[in-house]
Coordinates of C-alpha atoms and ligand atoms in Angstrom, one line a residue:
S481 CA 104.5 -33.8 16.4
Q482 CA 103.0 -31.6 13.9
Y483 CA 103.3 -28.9 16.0
Q484 CA 106.9 -26.5 16.9
F485 CA 105.2 -23.9 19.2
I486 CA 102.7 -25.7 21.0
A487 CA 101.6 -29.2 22.4
V488 CA 98.5 -31.4 21.8
S489 CA 96.7 -33.7 23.4
T490 CA 93.4 -35.2 24.7
V491 CA 93.0 -35.6 28.0
G492 CA 89.9 -36.9 30.8
E493 CA 88.6 -40.2 32.0
R494 CA 87.3 -40.4 28.4
S495 CA 89.7 -39.0 26.2
N496 CA 87.1 -36.7 25.4
V497 CA 88.8 -33.1 26.3
G498 CA 91.3 -31.5 23.6
L499 CA 94.3 -30.0 25.9
I500 CA 96.4 -27.1 23.8
R501 CA 99.8 -26.1 25.8
L502 CA 101.2 -22.8 24.9
N503 CA 105.2 -24.2 24.8
R504 CA 107.5 -20.7 24.0
P505 CA 107.8 -20.6 27.7
Q506 CA 111.5 -18.9 26.8
V507 CA 109.6 -16.1 25.9
L508 CA 106.3 -16.2 28.0
N509 CA 104.5 -17.9 24.9
A510 CA 104.0 -14.7 23.0
L511 CA 101.7 -15.4 19.8
S512 CA 103.9 -15.2 17.5
S513 CA 102.4 -16.0 14.0
G514 CA 103.8 -19.9 13.8
L515 CA 101.9 -20.3 17.4
M516 CA 98.9 -18.8 16.3
A517 CA 98.0 -20.7 13.5
E518 CA 99.0 -23.9 15.1
V519 CA 96.4 -22.5 17.4
V520 CA 93.5 -22.4 14.8
Q521 CA 94.9 -25.4 13.2
A522 CA 94.9 -27.6 16.5
L523 CA 91.6 -25.7 17.5
A524 CA 89.6 -26.4 14.1
D525 CA 90.9 -29.9 14.7
F526 CA 89.0 -30.5 18.0
D527 CA 86.4 -28.6 17.2
G528 CA 85.7 -31.3 14.1
N529 CA 86.8 -34.4 16.1
G530 CA 83.1 -36.0 17.2
G531 CA 85.1 -37.6 20.1
I532 CA 86.1 -34.2 22.0
A533 CA 83.6 -32.8 24.1
A534 CA 85.6 -29.3 25.2
T535 CA 88.8 -28.2 24.6
V536 CA 91.2 -26.6 27.2
I537 CA 94.3 -23.8 26.5
T538 CA 97.0 -23.1 28.5
G539 CA 100.4 -22.1 28.8
E540 CA 103.6 -23.8 29.7
G541 CA 106.0 -22.1 32.3
K542 CA 105.0 -18.7 34.0
A543 CA 103.1 -17.0 31.6
F544 CA 99.4 -18.1 29.7
A545 CA 100.6 -15.9 26.9
A546 CA 102.7 -12.3 27.6
G547 CA 100.9 -11.1 24.2
A548 CA 101.8 -11.0 20.6
D549 CA 105.2 -11.6 19.8
I550 CA 106.6 -8.3 20.1
K551 CA 110.0 -8.5 18.4
E552 CA 108.0 -10.2 15.4
M553 CA 106.2 -7.0 15.7
T554 CA 108.4 -4.3 15.7
A555 CA 108.9 -5.0 11.7
R556 CA 105.3 -4.8 11.1
S557 CA 104.3 -1.5 9.4
F558 CA 101.0 0.3 8.7
A559 CA 100.8 -0.7 5.1
G560 CA 101.7 -4.1 5.8
L561 CA 98.5 -4.4 8.5
V562 CA 96.1 -2.8 6.3
T563 CA 96.6 -5.4 3.6
G564 CA 98.3 -7.8 5.2
K565 CA 97.6 -11.3 7.2
F566 CA 98.9 -10.1 10.5
R567 CA 95.6 -10.3 12.3
S568 CA 94.3 -12.8 10.2
N569 CA 95.0 -15.9 12.8
F570 CA 93.1 -14.0 15.6
A571 CA 90.4 -13.8 13.3
A572 CA 90.4 -17.3 12.3
L573 CA 89.9 -18.9 16.2
Q574 CA 87.0 -20.9 15.5
S575 CA 85.3 -23.2 17.9
T576 CA 81.7 -24.4 18.0
K577 CA 82.3 -26.7 20.9
P578 CA 83.3 -25.0 24.8
L579 CA 87.1 -23.4 25.2
I580 CA 88.3 -23.2 28.5
A581 CA 91.4 -20.9 29.4
A582 CA 93.2 -22.5 32.6
V583 CA 95.2 -19.1 32.8
N584 CA 98.7 -19.9 34.9
G585 CA 100.5 -16.6 34.8
Y586 CA 100.5 -13.5 32.9
A587 CA 97.9 -13.3 30.4
F588 CA 99.1 -10.1 28.5
G589 CA 97.8 -8.4 25.5
G590 CA 96.7 -10.4 22.9
G591 CA 97.3 -13.1 25.8
C592 CA 94.4 -11.6 27.6
E593 CA 92.7 -11.7 24.4
L594 CA 92.9 -14.9 23.6
A595 CA 91.7 -16.0 27.2
M596 CA 88.9 -13.8 26.4
Y597 CA 88.1 -15.7 23.3
A598 CA 87.4 -18.6 25.5
D599 CA 84.1 -19.8 27.1
I600 CA 84.9 -20.2 30.4
I601 CA 88.4 -18.8 31.8
I602 CA 89.7 -20.6 35.2
A603 CA 92.1 -18.8 36.6
S604 CA 95.6 -19.9 38.5
E605 CA 96.0 -17.7 42.1
R606 CA 99.1 -16.6 40.2
A607 CA 97.2 -15.2 37.2
K608 CA 97.8 -11.4 35.8
F609 CA 95.5 -10.2 33.4
G610 CA 96.3 -6.8 31.3
Q611 CA 96.3 -5.2 28.6
P612 CA 99.7 -3.0 28.1
E613 CA 99.9 -2.6 24.8
I614 CA 99.6 1.4 25.4
K615 CA 103.1 1.1 27.1
I616 CA 104.4 0.0 23.5
G617 CA 102.4 2.9 21.9
L618 CA 99.8 0.2 20.4
I619 CA 96.2 -0.5 21.6
P620 CA 94.1 -3.7 21.7
G621 CA 93.9 -5.2 18.5
A622 CA 92.1 -8.6 19.0
G623 CA 89.0 -7.9 21.1
G624 CA 90.7 -6.5 24.1
T625 CA 88.3 -2.9 24.1
Q626 CA 85.7 -5.1 23.0
R627 CA 85.4 -7.8 25.0
L628 CA 86.9 -6.5 28.5
T629 CA 84.5 -4.1 28.2
K630 CA 81.5 -6.2 27.9
A631 CA 83.2 -8.9 30.6
I632 CA 84.2 -5.8 33.6
G633 CA 82.6 -2.6 32.2
K634 CA 84.0 0.4 30.8
S635 CA 85.4 2.2 34.1
R636 CA 88.1 -0.8 34.8
T637 CA 88.9 -1.9 31.1
M638 CA 89.3 2.4 30.8
E639 CA 91.7 2.4 33.3
M640 CA 93.3 -0.6 32.4
V641 CA 93.9 0.1 28.4
L642 CA 94.7 3.9 29.6
T643 CA 96.9 3.1 32.1
G644 CA 98.1 -0.4 31.0
D645 CA 98.6 -1.4 34.5
S646 CA 97.6 -5.6 35.0
I647 CA 95.4 -7.1 37.7
G648 CA 95.2 -10.4 39.9
A649 CA 93.4 -13.4 40.0
Q650 CA 91.5 -12.4 43.1
E651 CA 90.5 -8.9 41.0
A652 CA 89.7 -10.3 38.3
E653 CA 87.6 -12.8 39.9
K654 CA 85.9 -10.1 42.0
C655 CA 84.9 -8.2 38.7
G656 CA 83.7 -11.0 36.6
L657 CA 86.5 -11.5 34.1
V658 CA 87.2 -15.4 35.2
S659 CA 84.7 -17.9 36.8
R660 CA 86.9 -18.4 39.7
V661 CA 90.1 -18.5 40.9
V662 CA 92.1 -22.3 42.1
P663 CA 94.9 -23.0 43.8
A664 CA 98.2 -23.1 41.1
E665 CA 98.9 -26.7 41.2
S666 CA 95.6 -27.8 40.7
L667 CA 94.5 -25.3 37.9
L668 CA 94.8 -27.6 35.1
S669 CA 92.9 -30.7 36.7
E670 CA 89.8 -28.2 37.1
A671 CA 90.0 -27.1 34.0
I672 CA 89.8 -30.4 32.5
K673 CA 87.1 -31.6 35.1
T674 CA 85.0 -29.0 33.8
G675 CA 85.3 -29.8 30.4
E676 CA 84.9 -33.6 31.5
A677 CA 81.4 -32.2 33.1
I678 CA 80.4 -30.6 30.2
G679 CA 81.4 -33.8 28.0
R680 CA 78.9 -35.5 30.4
N681 CA 76.1 -33.4 28.9
S682 CA 74.7 -33.9 25.2
K683 CA 77.1 -32.4 22.5
I684 CA 74.3 -30.8 20.5
T685 CA 72.6 -29.1 23.5
V686 CA 76.0 -28.1 24.6
A687 CA 76.3 -26.3 21.4
I688 CA 73.1 -25.1 21.2
A689 CA 73.4 -23.5 24.7
K690 CA 77.3 -21.9 23.9
A691 CA 75.1 -20.4 20.7
A692 CA 72.7 -18.8 23.2
V693 CA 75.2 -17.6 25.6
D694 CA 77.2 -16.1 22.8
A695 CA 74.0 -14.2 21.3
S696 CA 73.7 -12.1 24.3
L697 CA 77.0 -10.6 23.6
E698 CA 75.4 -9.6 20.1
T699 CA 72.4 -8.3 20.3
T700 CA 69.6 -6.4 22.3
L701 CA 67.7 -7.9 25.3
R702 CA 64.7 -8.8 23.1
Q703 CA 66.5 -9.8 20.1
G704 CA 68.5 -12.1 22.4
L705 CA 65.1 -13.2 23.9
S706 CA 63.9 -14.0 21.0
T707 CA 66.7 -16.3 19.4
E708 CA 66.6 -17.4 23.1
A709 CA 63.6 -18.8 22.4
R710 CA 63.9 -20.3 19.1
L711 CA 67.0 -22.1 20.7
F712 CA 65.2 -23.2 23.6
Q713 CA 62.1 -24.9 21.0
T714 CA 65.1 -26.8 18.8
T715 CA 66.3 -28.4 21.8
F716 CA 62.8 -30.4 22.1
A717 CA 63.4 -31.8 18.6
T718 CA 66.7 -33.5 20.0
K719 CA 66.7 -37.5 20.6
D720 CA 68.8 -36.2 23.7
R721 CA 66.3 -34.4 25.0
V722 CA 63.9 -37.2 25.0
E723 CA 66.5 -39.2 27.0
G724 CA 67.7 -36.7 29.6
M725 CA 63.4 -36.5 30.5
A726 CA 63.4 -40.5 30.4
A727 CA 66.3 -40.7 32.3
F728 CA 65.6 -38.3 35.4
V729 CA 61.3 -39.6 35.6
E730 CA 63.3 -43.1 35.7
K731 CA 65.7 -42.2 38.1
R732 CA 68.7 -43.1 35.9
A733 CA 71.4 -41.8 34.2
P734 CA 71.1 -40.3 30.7
Q735 CA 72.8 -42.0 27.7
F736 CA 72.9 -39.2 25.3
S737 CA 73.7 -39.9 21.8
D738 CA 74.0 -37.0 20.7
E739 CA 71.5 -36.8 18.0
Ligands
CO8_864 N1 106.9 -10.5 23.0 C1 108.1 -11.3 22.0 N2 108.3 -11.6 24.0 C2 108.2 -11.8 24.7 C3 107.3 -11.2 25.0 C4 106.7 -10.4 24.2 N3 105.3 -10.1 24.4 N4 106.9 -11.2 26.4 C5 108.2 -11.5 27.1 N5 108.9 -11.5 26.3 C6 110.4 -12.5 26.4 C7 111.0 -11.2 26.9 O1 111.7 -10.4 25.7 C8 112.3 -12.2 27.7 O2 113.1 -12.7 27.1 P1 114.9 -12.5 26.8 O3 114.9 -13.3 27.9 O4 114.7 -13.3 25.7 O5 115.3 -11.0 27.1 C9 111.0 -13.6 28.4 O6 110.3 -13.4 27.6 C10 111.2 -13.2 29.3 O7 110.8 -11.8 29.7 P2 111.1 -11.0 30.9 O8 112.4 -11.1 31.3 O9 110.3 -9.7 30.4 O10 110.1 -11.6 32.4 P3 109.5 -10.5 33.4 O11 109.3 -12.0 34.6 O12 110.4 -9.6 34.1 O13 108.7 -9.6 32.7 C11 105.9 -9.2 31.9 C12 106.8 -10.6 32.4 C13 105.8 -8.3 32.6 C14 105.1 -10.0 31.5 C15 107.6 -8.9 30.4 O14 107.9 -10.2 29.7 C16 106.0 -7.7 29.5 O15 105.7 -6.8 29.9 N6 106.3 -8.5 28.4 C17 105.4 -7.5 27.2 C18 104.0 -7.5 27.9 C19 103.4 -6.9 26.7 O16 103.2 -6.1 26.0 N7 102.1 -7.5 25.6 C20 101.6 -7.1 24.8 C21 101.9 -7.1 23.2 S1 101.4 -6.2 22.3 C22 100.0 -7.2 22.0 O17 99.7 -8.3 22.6 C23 98.9 -7.0 20.7 C24 98.5 -7.9 20.4 C25 97.5 -7.6 19.0 C26 96.9 -8.7 18.9 C27 96.3 -8.3 17.6 C28 96.6 -9.0 16.3 C29 96.5 -8.0 15.2

């Protein structure tokens, strides 16, 4: 394999779901620069692969990812952070297709941030989410203060970011950080099933829908509704909407062409 720190495959009945497994279980999948660079590459490859409908990312062992690699970070300096490339792998994460995080265990620090980068988080009952950076003299640096606040609100985010304490899967579900909690043994199959369900829809319409939901996090309600209206209109220009409606009327399954 071209990868050292992750394992990459395609899964699902139609082999149309990408799977990325973080694979440094001996250090709880700590996100070293090397590992992050591989995640960026694998995600970009799946994104550009016409046969892939969605990607699932998960961790090997008892962690999803316990954060940035602290041993690697100890050598970093303020000047190096300002002028260097430490953040660039997080900043380079890019997926126009749906990304599903299957959080199997600890999602701490950069691990929680990586999960929150995903479009959907499905949690095993063993999952734990935290932004413990404060305990080592840092603050979250890859979206933790922003995406967590948008997901679960200011008060809980403040409590987590200021104390460094983590929350379990049930609490994460209760406060809306994850879409659902499933038994540990069915986590991966549930995440893949979700990818397959997305894959039964038109790729072009899925991309438009994802862009519309993403817009809600970036803008005012008025602008967001306007963006949604425009994107809704564009779906009428697709062959897949003609097919989808025809199939409904004719009481048959649609044959989407992704056009
Ligand atoms: N980095 C490096 N090594 C790690 C990390 C990590 N983040 N987490 C765990 N490990 C290693 C441990 O050192 C240990 O290695 P060894 O066996 O050689 O001693 C091995 O993994 C197993 O870990 P533990 O023995 O600690 O396992 P426990 O089950 O006892 O504890 C915990 C699990 C509670 C998750 C614990 O490992 C822990 O607290 N880990 C650190 C969590 C943390 O602080 N994460 C935040 C890191 S900072 C961060 O993520 C900033 C992100 C910035 C991104 C933006 C880029 C600019």
